[in-house]
PDB file of N, CA and C in Angstrom:
ATOM      1  N   MET A   1      22.537 -24.171 -89.929  1.00 51.00           N
ATOM      2  CA  MET A   1      22.426 -23.005 -88.899  1.00 51.00           C
ATOM      3  C   MET A   1      23.550 -21.879 -89.054  1.00 51.00           C
ATOM      4  N   PRO A   2      22.947 -20.673 -89.071  1.00 52.00           N
ATOM      5  CA  PRO A   2      24.036 -19.528 -89.107  1.00 52.00           C
ATOM      6  C   PRO A   2      25.064 -19.532 -88.093  1.00 52.00           C
ATOM      7  N   LYS A   3      26.150 -19.240 -88.381  1.00 54.00           N
ATOM      8  CA  LYS A   3      27.122 -19.390 -87.263  1.00 54.00           C
ATOM      9  C   LYS A   3      26.718 -18.257 -86.076  1.00 54.00           C
ATOM     10  N   PRO A   4      26.792 -18.432 -84.710  1.00 51.00           N
ATOM     11  CA  PRO A   4      26.637 -17.511 -83.777  1.00 51.00           C
ATOM     12  C   PRO A   4      27.484 -16.551 -83.684  1.00 51.00           C
ATOM     13  N   ARG A   5      27.145 -15.288 -83.237  1.00 52.00           N
ATOM     14  CA  ARG A   5      28.045 -14.209 -83.187  1.00 52.00           C
ATOM     15  C   ARG A   5      28.096 -13.976 -81.651  1.00 52.00           C
ATOM     16  N   ARG A   6      29.327 -13.503 -81.214  1.00 47.00           N
ATOM     17  CA  ARG A   6      29.560 -13.068 -79.725  1.00 47.00           C
ATOM     18  C   ARG A   6      29.420 -11.619 -79.730  1.00 47.00           C
ATOM     19  N   LEU A   7      28.493 -11.145 -78.843  1.00 50.00           N
ATOM     20  CA  LEU A   7      28.467  -9.875 -78.549  1.00 50.00           C
ATOM     21  C   LEU A   7      29.072  -9.522 -77.149  1.00 50.00           C
ATOM     22  N   ASN A   8      29.432  -8.445 -76.857  1.00 44.00           N
ATOM     23  CA  ASN A   8      29.959  -7.861 -75.829  1.00 44.00           C
ATOM     24  C   ASN A   8      29.071  -7.665 -74.548  1.00 44.00           C
ATOM     25  N   ILE A   9      28.293  -8.688 -74.328  1.00 55.00           N
ATOM     26  CA  ILE A   9      27.337  -8.653 -73.483  1.00 55.00           C
ATOM     27  C   ILE A   9      27.489  -9.802 -72.274  1.00 55.00           C
ATOM     28  N   LYS A  10      27.436  -9.538 -71.091  1.00 52.00           N
ATOM     29  CA  LYS A  10      27.901 -10.456 -70.181  1.00 52.00           C
ATOM     30  C   LYS A  10      26.763 -10.783 -69.386  1.00 52.00           C
ATOM     31  N   THR A  11      26.485 -12.231 -68.871  1.00 64.00           N
ATOM     32  CA  THR A  11      25.338 -12.729 -68.248  1.00 64.00           C
ATOM     33  C   THR A  11      25.797 -13.015 -66.951  1.00 64.00           C
ATOM     34  N   LYS A  12      25.183 -12.738 -65.851  1.00 54.00           N
ATOM     35  CA  LYS A  12      25.720 -13.329 -64.469  1.00 54.00           C
ATOM     36  C   LYS A  12      25.099 -14.839 -64.423  1.00 54.00           C
ATOM     37  N   THR A  13      26.069 -15.525 -64.210  1.00 69.00           N
ATOM     38  CA  THR A  13      25.829 -17.057 -64.009  1.00 69.00           C
ATOM     39  C   THR A  13      25.503 -17.655 -62.695  1.00 69.00           C
ATOM     40  N   TYR A  14      26.247 -17.174 -61.762  1.00 68.00           N
ATOM     41  CA  TYR A  14      26.038 -17.885 -60.402  1.00 68.00           C
ATOM     42  C   TYR A  14      27.185 -16.944 -59.359  1.00 68.00           C
ATOM     43  N   LYS A  15      26.756 -17.325 -58.127  1.00 73.00           N
ATOM     44  CA  LYS A  15      27.702 -16.912 -56.982  1.00 73.00           C
ATOM     45  C   LYS A  15      28.388 -18.029 -56.506  1.00 73.00           C
ATOM     46  N   ASP A  16      29.679 -17.775 -56.172  1.00 77.00           N
ATOM     47  CA  ASP A  16      30.291 -19.196 -55.582  1.00 77.00           C
ATOM     48  C   ASP A  16      30.171 -18.981 -53.996  1.00 77.00           C
ATOM     49  N   GLN A  17      30.875 -19.949 -53.309  1.00 81.00           N
ATOM     50  CA  GLN A  17      30.587 -20.047 -51.890  1.00 81.00           C
ATOM     51  C   GLN A  17      31.032 -18.571 -51.284  1.00 81.00           C
ATOM     52  N   SER A  18      31.955 -18.149 -51.831  1.00 86.00           N
ATOM     53  CA  SER A  18      32.453 -16.677 -51.106  1.00 86.00           C
ATOM     54  C   SER A  18      31.499 -15.388 -51.700  1.00 86.00           C
ATOM     55  N   PHE A  19      30.471 -15.973 -52.390  1.00 83.00           N
ATOM     56  CA  PHE A  19      29.461 -14.941 -52.773  1.00 83.00           C
ATOM     57  C   PHE A  19      29.898 -14.043 -54.028  1.00 83.00           C
ATOM     58  N   LYS A  20      31.022 -14.481 -54.528  1.00 83.00           N
ATOM     59  CA  LYS A  20      31.631 -13.810 -55.800  1.00 83.00           C
ATOM     60  C   LYS A  20      30.720 -13.985 -56.917  1.00 83.00           C
ATOM     61  N   GLN A  21      30.406 -12.992 -57.731  1.00 79.00           N
ATOM     62  CA  GLN A  21      29.771 -13.181 -58.662  1.00 79.00           C
ATOM     63  C   GLN A  21      30.571 -13.576 -60.003  1.00 79.00           C
ATOM     64  N   HIS A  22      30.093 -14.410 -60.873  1.00 75.00           N
ATOM     65  CA  HIS A  22      30.898 -15.058 -62.068  1.00 75.00           C
ATOM     66  C   HIS A  22      29.922 -14.663 -63.312  1.00 75.00           C
ATOM     67  N   TYR A  23      30.672 -14.350 -64.211  1.00 77.00           N
ATOM     68  CA  TYR A  23      30.138 -13.625 -65.661  1.00 77.00           C
ATOM     69  C   TYR A  23      30.722 -14.749 -66.737  1.00 77.00           C
ATOM     70  N   ARG A  24      29.936 -14.676 -67.613  1.00 72.00           N
ATOM     71  CA  ARG A  24      30.254 -15.437 -68.956  1.00 72.00           C
ATOM     72  C   ARG A  24      29.840 -14.566 -70.238  1.00 72.00           C
ATOM     73  N   ASN A  25      30.425 -14.785 -71.366  1.00 75.00           N
ATOM     74  CA  ASN A  25      29.916 -14.041 -72.408  1.00 75.00           C
ATOM     75  C   ASN A  25      28.950 -15.059 -73.028  1.00 75.00           C
ATOM     76  N   VAL A  26      28.026 -14.712 -73.761  1.00 79.00           N
ATOM     77  CA  VAL A  26      26.839 -15.294 -74.360  1.00 79.00           C
ATOM     78  C   VAL A  26      26.734 -15.189 -75.883  1.00 79.00           C
ATOM     79  N   LEU A  27      26.768 -16.332 -76.447  1.00 82.00           N
ATOM     80  CA  LEU A  27      26.578 -16.165 -77.995  1.00 82.00           C
ATOM     81  C   LEU A  27      24.996 -16.355 -78.393  1.00 82.00           C
ATOM     82  N   TYR A  28      24.903 -15.370 -79.464  1.00 85.00           N
ATOM     83  CA  TYR A  28      23.483 -15.099 -79.891  1.00 85.00           C
ATOM     84  C   TYR A  28      23.501 -15.510 -81.341  1.00 85.00           C
ATOM     85  N   PRO A  29      22.404 -16.280 -81.767  1.00 87.00           N
ATOM     86  CA  PRO A  29      22.336 -16.548 -83.090  1.00 87.00           C
ATOM     87  C   PRO A  29      21.951 -15.570 -83.929  1.00 87.00           C
ATOM     88  N   LEU A  30      22.389 -15.565 -85.212  1.00 88.00           N
ATOM     89  CA  LEU A  30      21.827 -14.431 -86.271  1.00 88.00           C
ATOM     90  C   LEU A  30      20.617 -15.119 -86.719  1.00 88.00           C
ATOM     91  N   PRO A  31      19.614 -14.200 -86.448  1.00 90.00           N
ATOM     92  CA  PRO A  31      18.156 -14.576 -87.001  1.00 90.00           C
ATOM     93  C   PRO A  31      18.141 -14.540 -88.490  1.00 90.00           C
ATOM     94  N   PRO A  32      17.537 -15.571 -89.019  1.00 90.00           N
ATOM     95  CA  PRO A  32      17.600 -15.844 -90.549  1.00 90.00           C
ATOM     96  C   PRO A  32      16.502 -14.520 -90.884  1.00 90.00           C
ATOM     97  N   ILE A  33      16.709 -13.929 -92.244  1.00 93.00           N
ATOM     98  CA  ILE A  33      15.629 -13.201 -92.869  1.00 93.00           C
ATOM     99  C   ILE A  33      14.329 -14.034 -93.200  1.00 93.00           C
ATOM    100  N   ASN A  34      13.104 -13.581 -92.859  1.00 94.00           N
ATOM    101  CA  ASN A  34      11.959 -14.319 -93.148  1.00 94.00           C
ATOM    102  C   ASN A  34      11.093 -13.510 -93.879  1.00 94.00           C
ATOM    103  N   GLU A  35      10.343 -13.897 -94.726  1.00 96.00           N
ATOM    104  CA  GLU A  35       9.162 -12.966 -95.517  1.00 96.00           C
ATOM    105  C   GLU A  35       8.166 -12.334 -94.322  1.00 96.00           C
ATOM    106  N   GLU A  36       8.223 -13.233 -93.250  1.00 97.00           N
ATOM    107  CA  GLU A  36       7.012 -12.570 -92.310  1.00 97.00           C
ATOM    108  C   GLU A  36       7.560 -11.603 -91.510  1.00 97.00           C
ATOM    109  N   ASP A  37       8.700 -11.295 -91.428  1.00 98.00           N
ATOM    110  CA  ASP A  37       9.382 -10.406 -90.506  1.00 98.00           C
ATOM    111  C   ASP A  37       8.687  -9.017 -90.779  1.00 98.00           C
ATOM    112  N   ILE A  38       8.765  -8.191 -89.544  1.00 97.00           N
ATOM    113  CA  ILE A  38       7.855  -7.012 -89.594  1.00 97.00           C
ATOM    114  C   ILE A  38       8.995  -5.965 -89.632  1.00 97.00           C
ATOM    115  N   TYR A  39       8.830  -4.905 -90.477  1.00 97.00           N
ATOM    116  CA  TYR A  39       9.917  -3.738 -90.513  1.00 97.00           C
ATOM    117  C   TYR A  39       9.077  -2.531 -90.149  1.00 97.00           C
ATOM    118  N   ILE A  40       9.668  -1.781 -89.166  1.00 97.00           N
ATOM    119  CA  ILE A  40       9.178  -0.491 -88.685  1.00 97.00           C
ATOM    120  C   ILE A  40      10.326   0.558 -88.703  1.00 97.00           C
ATOM    121  N   VAL A  41       9.806   1.984 -88.823  1.00 96.00           N
ATOM    122  CA  VAL A  41      10.587   3.061 -88.780  1.00 96.00           C
ATOM    123  C   VAL A  41      10.744   3.598 -87.355  1.00 96.00           C
ATOM    124  N   ALA A  42      11.762   3.720 -86.444  1.00 94.00           N
ATOM    125  CA  ALA A  42      11.762   3.946 -85.483  1.00 94.00           C
ATOM    126  C   ALA A  42      11.456   5.478 -84.968  1.00 94.00           C
ATOM    127  N   THR A  43      10.616   5.814 -83.848  1.00 94.00           N
ATOM    128  CA  THR A  43      10.170   7.154 -83.476  1.00 94.00           C
ATOM    129  C   THR A  43      11.067   7.554 -82.374  1.00 94.00           C
ATOM    130  N   VAL A  44      10.900   8.738 -81.891  1.00 93.00           N
ATOM    131  CA  VAL A  44      11.543   9.447 -80.792  1.00 93.00           C
ATOM    132  C   VAL A  44      11.041   8.343 -79.614  1.00 93.00           C
ATOM    133  N   ASN A  45      12.352   8.168 -78.753  1.00 90.00           N
ATOM    134  CA  ASN A  45      12.458   7.116 -77.488  1.00 90.00           C
ATOM    135  C   ASN A  45      12.057   5.812 -77.920  1.00 90.00           C
ATOM    136  N   GLN A  46      12.148   5.441 -79.021  1.00 92.00           N
ATOM    137  CA  GLN A  46      11.812   4.075 -79.178  1.00 92.00           C
ATOM    138  C   GLN A  46      12.857   3.356 -78.732  1.00 92.00           C
ATOM    139  N   ARG A  47      12.496   2.146 -77.924  1.00 93.00           N
ATOM    140  CA  ARG A  47      13.332   1.112 -77.343  1.00 93.00           C
ATOM    141  C   ARG A  47      13.335  -0.118 -77.708  1.00 93.00           C
ATOM    142  N   MET A  48      14.345  -1.231 -77.875  1.00 91.00           N
ATOM    143  CA  MET A  48      14.170  -2.407 -78.120  1.00 91.00           C
ATOM    144  C   MET A  48      13.431  -3.285 -77.182  1.00 91.00           C
ATOM    145  N   ASP A  49      13.515  -3.014 -75.981  1.00 93.00           N
ATOM    146  CA  ASP A  49      12.662  -3.681 -75.019  1.00 93.00           C
ATOM    147  C   ASP A  49      11.152  -3.361 -75.103  1.00 93.00           C
ATOM    148  N   LEU A  50      10.810  -2.318 -75.501  1.00 95.00           N
ATOM    149  CA  LEU A  50       9.457  -1.958 -75.942  1.00 95.00           C
ATOM    150  C   LEU A  50       8.854  -2.694 -76.825  1.00 95.00           C
ATOM    151  N   LEU A  51       9.521  -2.588 -77.909  1.00 95.00           N
ATOM    152  CA  LEU A  51       9.247  -3.366 -79.107  1.00 95.00           C
ATOM    153  C   LEU A  51       9.052  -4.818 -78.687  1.00 95.00           C
ATOM    154  N   ALA A  52       9.937  -5.315 -77.991  1.00 96.00           N
ATOM    155  CA  ALA A  52       9.901  -6.873 -77.762  1.00 96.00           C
ATOM    156  C   ALA A  52       8.781  -7.130 -76.888  1.00 96.00           C
ATOM    157  N   LYS A  53       8.177  -6.272 -76.029  1.00 97.00           N
ATOM    158  CA  LYS A  53       6.969  -6.342 -75.377  1.00 97.00           C
ATOM    159  C   LYS A  53       5.686  -6.270 -76.383  1.00 97.00           C
ATOM    160  N   ARG A  54       5.755  -5.321 -77.108  1.00 97.00           N
ATOM    161  CA  ARG A  54       4.801  -5.223 -78.293  1.00 97.00           C
ATOM    162  C   ARG A  54       4.671  -6.376 -79.123  1.00 97.00           C
ATOM    163  N   PHE A  55       5.860  -6.905 -79.629  1.00 97.00           N
ATOM    164  CA  PHE A  55       5.652  -7.852 -80.666  1.00 97.00           C
ATOM    165  C   PHE A  55       5.702  -9.288 -80.197  1.00 97.00           C
ATOM    166  N   TYR A  56       6.444  -9.603 -79.118  1.00 98.00           N
ATOM    167  CA  TYR A  56       6.573 -10.760 -78.519  1.00 98.00           C
ATOM    168  C   TYR A  56       6.212 -10.851 -77.121  1.00 98.00           C
ATOM    169  N   ASN A  57       5.485  -9.893 -76.618  1.00 97.00           N
ATOM    170  CA  ASN A  57       4.853 -10.125 -75.270  1.00 97.00           C
ATOM    171  C   ASN A  57       5.852 -10.435 -74.167  1.00 97.00           C
ATOM    172  N   ASP A  58       7.136 -10.141 -74.409  1.00 96.00           N
ATOM    173  CA  ASP A  58       8.160 -10.427 -73.472  1.00 96.00           C
ATOM    174  C   ASP A  58       9.339  -9.520 -73.685  1.00 96.00           C
ATOM    175  N   VAL A  59       9.673  -8.482 -72.715  1.00 94.00           N
ATOM    176  CA  VAL A  59      10.581  -7.421 -72.764  1.00 94.00           C
ATOM    177  C   VAL A  59      12.115  -8.031 -72.606  1.00 94.00           C
ATOM    178  N   ASP A  60      12.242  -9.315 -72.223  1.00 92.00           N
ATOM    179  CA  ASP A  60      13.645  -9.976 -72.041  1.00 92.00           C
ATOM    180  C   ASP A  60      14.093 -10.397 -73.626  1.00 92.00           C
ATOM    181  N   LEU A  61      13.257 -10.388 -74.433  1.00 94.00           N
ATOM    182  CA  LEU A  61      13.506 -10.697 -75.848  1.00 94.00           C
ATOM    183  C   LEU A  61      14.228  -9.518 -76.742  1.00 94.00           C
ATOM    184  N   TRP A  62      14.482  -8.405 -75.906  1.00 90.00           N
ATOM    185  CA  TRP A  62      14.823  -7.298 -76.784  1.00 90.00           C
ATOM    186  C   TRP A  62      15.979  -7.660 -77.531  1.00 90.00           C
ATOM    187  N   TRP A  63      17.059  -8.520 -77.074  1.00 88.00           N
ATOM    188  CA  TRP A  63      18.190  -9.230 -77.820  1.00 88.00           C
ATOM    189  C   TRP A  63      18.087  -9.462 -79.281  1.00 88.00           C
ATOM    190  N   VAL A  64      16.787 -10.207 -79.443  1.00 93.00           N
ATOM    191  CA  VAL A  64      16.285 -10.852 -80.631  1.00 93.00           C
ATOM    192  C   VAL A  64      16.444  -9.633 -81.722  1.00 93.00           C
ATOM    193  N   ILE A  65      15.820  -8.356 -81.420  1.00 92.00           N
ATOM    194  CA  ILE A  65      15.670  -7.446 -82.176  1.00 92.00           C
ATOM    195  C   ILE A  65      17.069  -6.753 -82.371  1.00 92.00           C
ATOM    196  N   ASN A  66      17.682  -6.685 -81.303  1.00 88.00           N
ATOM    197  CA  ASN A  66      19.257  -6.170 -81.376  1.00 88.00           C
ATOM    198  C   ASN A  66      20.091  -6.764 -82.258  1.00 88.00           C
ATOM    199  N   ILE A  67      19.920  -8.143 -82.134  1.00 89.00           N
ATOM    200  CA  ILE A  67      21.088  -8.966 -83.109  1.00 89.00           C
ATOM    201  C   ILE A  67      20.697  -9.028 -84.507  1.00 89.00           C
ATOM    202  N   ALA A  68      19.322  -8.799 -84.728  1.00 92.00           N
ATOM    203  CA  ALA A  68      18.665  -8.651 -85.982  1.00 92.00           C
ATOM    204  C   ALA A  68      19.048  -7.469 -87.020  1.00 92.00           C
ATOM    205  N   ASN A  69      19.614  -6.492 -86.064  1.00 89.00           N
ATOM    206  CA  ASN A  69      19.739  -5.111 -86.817  1.00 89.00           C
ATOM    207  C   ASN A  69      21.201  -4.813 -86.510  1.00 89.00           C
ATOM    208  N   PRO A  70      22.041  -5.339 -87.250  1.00 83.00           N
ATOM    209  CA  PRO A  70      23.495  -5.032 -86.997  1.00 83.00           C
ATOM    210  C   PRO A  70      23.849  -3.451 -87.378  1.00 83.00           C
ATOM    211  N   ASN A  71      22.961  -3.137 -88.151  1.00 82.00           N
ATOM    212  CA  ASN A  71      22.913  -1.610 -88.610  1.00 82.00           C
ATOM    213  C   ASN A  71      22.871  -0.423 -87.565  1.00 82.00           C
ATOM    214  N   LEU A  72      22.326  -0.761 -86.419  1.00 81.00           N
ATOM    215  CA  LEU A  72      21.868  -0.034 -85.245  1.00 81.00           C
ATOM    216  C   LEU A  72      23.247   0.104 -84.420  1.00 81.00           C
ATOM    217  N   VAL A  73      23.505   1.398 -84.064  1.00 65.00           N
ATOM    218  CA  VAL A  73      24.607   1.725 -83.099  1.00 65.00           C
ATOM    219  C   VAL A  73      24.050   2.303 -82.007  1.00 65.00           C
ATOM    220  N   PRO A  74      24.697   2.341 -80.956  1.00 67.00           N
ATOM    221  CA  PRO A  74      25.637   1.270 -80.379  1.00 67.00           C
ATOM    222  C   PRO A  74      24.932   0.033 -80.093  1.00 67.00           C
ATOM    223  N   ARG A  75      25.710  -1.097 -80.179  1.00 60.00           N
ATOM    224  CA  ARG A  75      25.181  -2.647 -80.359  1.00 60.00           C
ATOM    225  C   ARG A  75      24.664  -2.857 -78.969  1.00 60.00           C
ATOM    226  N   ASP A  76      25.134  -2.115 -77.874  1.00 65.00           N
ATOM    227  CA  ASP A  76      24.701  -2.493 -76.360  1.00 65.00           C
ATOM    228  C   ASP A  76      23.831  -1.707 -75.766  1.00 65.00           C
ATOM    229  N   SER A  77      22.894  -1.003 -76.780  1.00 72.00           N
ATOM    230  CA  SER A  77      21.915  -0.068 -76.150  1.00 72.00           C
ATOM    231  C   SER A  77      20.609  -0.624 -76.524  1.00 72.00           C
ATOM    232  N   ILE A  78      19.600  -0.189 -75.838  1.00 78.00           N
ATOM    233  CA  ILE A  78      18.215  -0.655 -76.288  1.00 78.00           C
ATOM    234  C   ILE A  78      17.644   0.595 -76.974  1.00 78.00           C
ATOM    235  N   TYR A  79      18.285   1.545 -76.922  1.00 86.00           N
ATOM    236  CA  TYR A  79      17.434   2.805 -77.533  1.00 86.00           C
ATOM    237  C   TYR A  79      17.814   2.640 -79.161  1.00 86.00           C
ATOM    238  N   ILE A  80      16.772   3.170 -79.940  1.00 90.00           N
ATOM    239  CA  ILE A  80      17.006   2.989 -81.400  1.00 90.00           C
ATOM    240  C   ILE A  80      17.113   4.468 -81.951  1.00 90.00           C
ATOM    241  N   PRO A  81      17.985   4.706 -82.896  1.00 90.00           N
ATOM    242  CA  PRO A  81      18.038   6.007 -83.485  1.00 90.00           C
ATOM    243  C   PRO A  81      16.715   6.424 -84.116  1.00 90.00           C
ATOM    244  N   VAL A  82      16.321   7.450 -84.005  1.00 92.00           N
ATOM    245  CA  VAL A  82      15.280   8.025 -84.687  1.00 92.00           C
ATOM    246  C   VAL A  82      15.188   7.991 -86.398  1.00 92.00           C
ATOM    247  N   GLY A  83      14.341   7.409 -86.867  1.00 94.00           N
ATOM    248  CA  GLY A  83      14.134   7.271 -88.319  1.00 94.00           C
ATOM    249  C   GLY A  83      14.882   5.976 -88.817  1.00 94.00           C
ATOM    250  N   ALA A  84      15.470   5.163 -87.809  1.00 93.00           N
ATOM    251  CA  ALA A  84      16.125   3.909 -88.449  1.00 93.00           C
ATOM    252  C   ALA A  84      15.196   2.794 -88.643  1.00 93.00           C
ATOM    253  N   GLN A  85      15.380   2.076 -89.701  1.00 95.00           N
ATOM    254  CA  GLN A  85      14.516   1.016 -90.114  1.00 95.00           C
ATOM    255  C   GLN A  85      14.894  -0.146 -89.033  1.00 95.00           C
ATOM    256  N   VAL A  86      13.691  -0.741 -88.443  1.00 95.00           N
ATOM    257  CA  VAL A  86      14.142  -1.708 -87.736  1.00 95.00           C
ATOM    258  C   VAL A  86      13.228  -3.186 -88.177  1.00 95.00           C
ATOM    259  N   ARG A  87      14.212  -4.174 -88.081  1.00 96.00           N
ATOM    260  CA  ARG A  87      13.599  -5.463 -88.394  1.00 96.00           C
ATOM    261  C   ARG A  87      13.070  -6.389 -87.272  1.00 96.00           C
ATOM    262  N   ILE A  88      12.049  -6.578 -87.217  1.00 97.00           N
ATOM    263  CA  ILE A  88      11.572  -7.485 -86.080  1.00 97.00           C
ATOM    264  C   ILE A  88      11.327  -8.924 -86.493  1.00 97.00           C
ATOM    265  N   PRO A  89      12.017  -9.951 -86.146  1.00 97.00           N
ATOM    266  CA  PRO A  89      12.016 -11.201 -86.637  1.00 97.00           C
ATOM    267  C   PRO A  89      10.685 -11.835 -86.299  1.00 97.00           C
ATOM    268  N   ALA A  90      10.129 -12.544 -87.133  1.00 95.00           N
ATOM    269  CA  ALA A  90       8.794 -13.143 -86.938  1.00 95.00           C
ATOM    270  C   ALA A  90       8.962 -14.458 -86.150  1.00 95.00           C
ATOM    271  N   ASP A  91       9.833 -15.390 -86.618  1.00 94.00           N
ATOM    272  CA  ASP A  91       9.943 -16.703 -85.763  1.00 94.00           C
ATOM    273  C   ASP A  91      10.831 -16.682 -84.578  1.00 94.00           C
ATOM    274  N   VAL A  92      10.508 -15.805 -83.589  1.00 96.00           N
ATOM    275  CA  VAL A  92      11.178 -15.687 -82.450  1.00 96.00           C
ATOM    276  C   VAL A  92      11.393 -16.975 -81.571  1.00 96.00           C
ATOM    277  N   ASN A  93      10.300 -18.014 -81.624  1.00 96.00           N
ATOM    278  CA  ASN A  93      10.527 -19.108 -80.890  1.00 96.00           C
ATOM    279  C   ASN A  93      11.944 -20.011 -81.092  1.00 96.00           C
ATOM    280  N   ALA A  94      11.854 -20.018 -82.819  1.00 95.00           N
ATOM    281  CA  ALA A  94      13.115 -20.928 -83.350  1.00 95.00           C
ATOM    282  C   ALA A  94      14.547 -20.182 -83.035  1.00 95.00           C
ATOM    283  N   ILE A  95      14.314 -18.926 -82.747  1.00 94.00           N
ATOM    284  CA  ILE A  95      15.749 -17.995 -82.559  1.00 94.00           C
ATOM    285  C   ILE A  95      16.014 -18.154 -81.056  1.00 94.00           C
ATOM    286  N   VAL A  96      14.877 -18.315 -80.040  1.00 94.00           N
ATOM    287  CA  VAL A  96      15.141 -18.426 -78.629  1.00 94.00           C
ATOM    288  C   VAL A  96      15.585 -19.984 -78.584  1.00 94.00           C
ATOM    289  N   GLU A  97      15.103 -20.951 -79.331  1.00 94.00           N
ATOM    290  CA  GLU A  97      15.597 -22.485 -79.210  1.00 94.00           C
ATOM    291  C   GLU A  97      16.945 -22.503 -79.617  1.00 94.00           C
ATOM    292  N   GLN A  98      17.455 -21.534 -80.560  1.00 91.00           N
ATOM    293  CA  GLN A  98      18.804 -21.726 -81.095  1.00 91.00           C
ATOM    294  C   GLN A  98      19.645 -21.087 -80.169  1.00 91.00           C
ATOM    295  N   PHE A  99      19.281 -19.992 -79.472  1.00 90.00           N
ATOM    296  CA  PHE A  99      20.128 -19.390 -78.457  1.00 90.00           C
ATOM    297  C   PHE A  99      20.297 -20.361 -77.315  1.00 90.00           C
ATOM    298  N   GLU A 100      19.212 -21.208 -76.905  1.00 90.00           N
ATOM    299  CA  GLU A 100      19.520 -22.093 -75.745  1.00 90.00           C
ATOM    300  C   GLU A 100      20.333 -23.207 -76.241  1.00 90.00           C
ATOM    301  N   GLU A 101      20.179 -23.705 -77.384  1.00 89.00           N
ATOM    302  CA  GLU A 101      21.126 -24.750 -77.827  1.00 89.00           C
ATOM    303  C   GLU A 101      22.624 -24.517 -77.880  1.00 89.00           C
ATOM    304  N   ILE A 102      22.920 -23.193 -78.419  1.00 85.00           N
ATOM    305  CA  ILE A 102      24.197 -23.011 -78.429  1.00 85.00           C
ATOM    306  C   ILE A 102      24.958 -22.543 -76.974  1.00 85.00           C
ATOM    307  N   ASN A 103      23.929 -21.956 -76.134  1.00 82.00           N
ATOM    308  CA  ASN A 103      24.486 -21.633 -74.904  1.00 82.00           C
ATOM    309  C   ASN A 103      24.453 -22.635 -73.705  1.00 82.00           C
ATOM    310  N   ASN A 104      23.841 -23.980 -73.984  1.00 82.00           N
ATOM    311  CA  ASN A 104      23.892 -24.886 -73.223  1.00 82.00           C
ATOM    312  C   ASN A 104      24.942 -25.952 -73.451  1.00 82.00           C
ATOM    313  N   GLN A 105      25.874 -25.857 -74.254  1.00 62.00           N
ATOM    314  CA  GLN A 105      26.836 -26.759 -74.594  1.00 62.00           C
ATOM    315  C   GLN A 105      27.999 -26.504 -73.587  1.00 62.00           C
TER     316      GLN A 105
END
């Protein structure tokens, strides 16, 4: 399994008894390149969440596209630069399973 990479993304985990929010960093697996991956060229106002909805039927999986495209900057944005080639990983279920495995330890 490829080594997970830590992004500067924090996820709300819980509120304590004083209602203070607690956050933690989340690890994301590096999606392996698969010959079934889809490649597109970004157009104006192309967003990772909308691509996740289109290809995975789930906007919350935008991070799969983000982590699969380390050449896109800024890393913490859902907007894709016009003309950028974007890899859409094909085996999203395996990637989500890896994510859950490494973050439930």
